[in-house]
């Protein structure tokens, strides 16, 4: 397998036993058996069909901002988009961004070009590819409102363009959550705006985040999806879980919807806190909390 992959990806972009705590915002996790830096769509066109053909496990890594990797690592291949796969360009009121582009950086480019509609995304720590997959959102904004088209690649290496309706956007979901597609590129349709007003709105939202969220700690942002009719953080607080701790993992005192790494947490600590919170809230309120966090590898 390695000999063939070297014909697709240069040796210097192939890593073995890569520590995943360097690639997640939780700052925990064991090693990935293989870690590839992907810089061209053509590499995926050749690589993805091959990996599926030989039934090799792989995982597409964005910014690791919604990911918990087990302490025993991941016995598969992690594919990370870098370099040219992070490009952003503008054309009138459209922005075209490669999947690896940080969502916050795309929001800054929008502001610099006087384009409004993406202010909500300025503080979201993921990539635009990951943001589209989960229909990321904050402060009454979501990707569904601004996405025009999404270019994807399937298991056979075929590239397709999906429009907004075809994406089947919902709360923290899209068609890509349930289909074997990988995002390559996203086109956003924005509106004309005043850069100063856009910047002011972004700073206002950033201040709200600083006031309400434990940004000084490593975390994956909101740990749970919002259950219909409730707020996860409020349920967790009312279940008496504020400050609940196992090892170095803790329910934030500042915002109970966040589980934080206080400095020495293991992935197992974080997973245990998540499971304990789910159990307590279910027991007290008969509400099932579904994690936004993706679990990868062996714990």
Coordinates of C-alpha atoms in Angstrom, one line a residue, residues 14 28 41 89 99 106 134 157 182 187 189 198 252:
X14 CA 3.4 11.1 4.6
X28 CA -5.6 15.1 23.6
X41 CA -7.7 17.4 -5.6
X89 CA -10.7 33.7 -3.8
X99 CA -12.3 22.7 1.9
X106 CA -13.0 33.1 5.1
X134 CA -22.3 19.8 9.9
X157 CA -13.2 9.4 -7.2
X182 CA -15.7 14.5 0.8
X187 CA -19.0 28.6 -3.1
X189 CA -23.1 33.8 -2.1
X198 CA -19.1 44.0 9.3
X252 CA -17.1 24.3 32.5

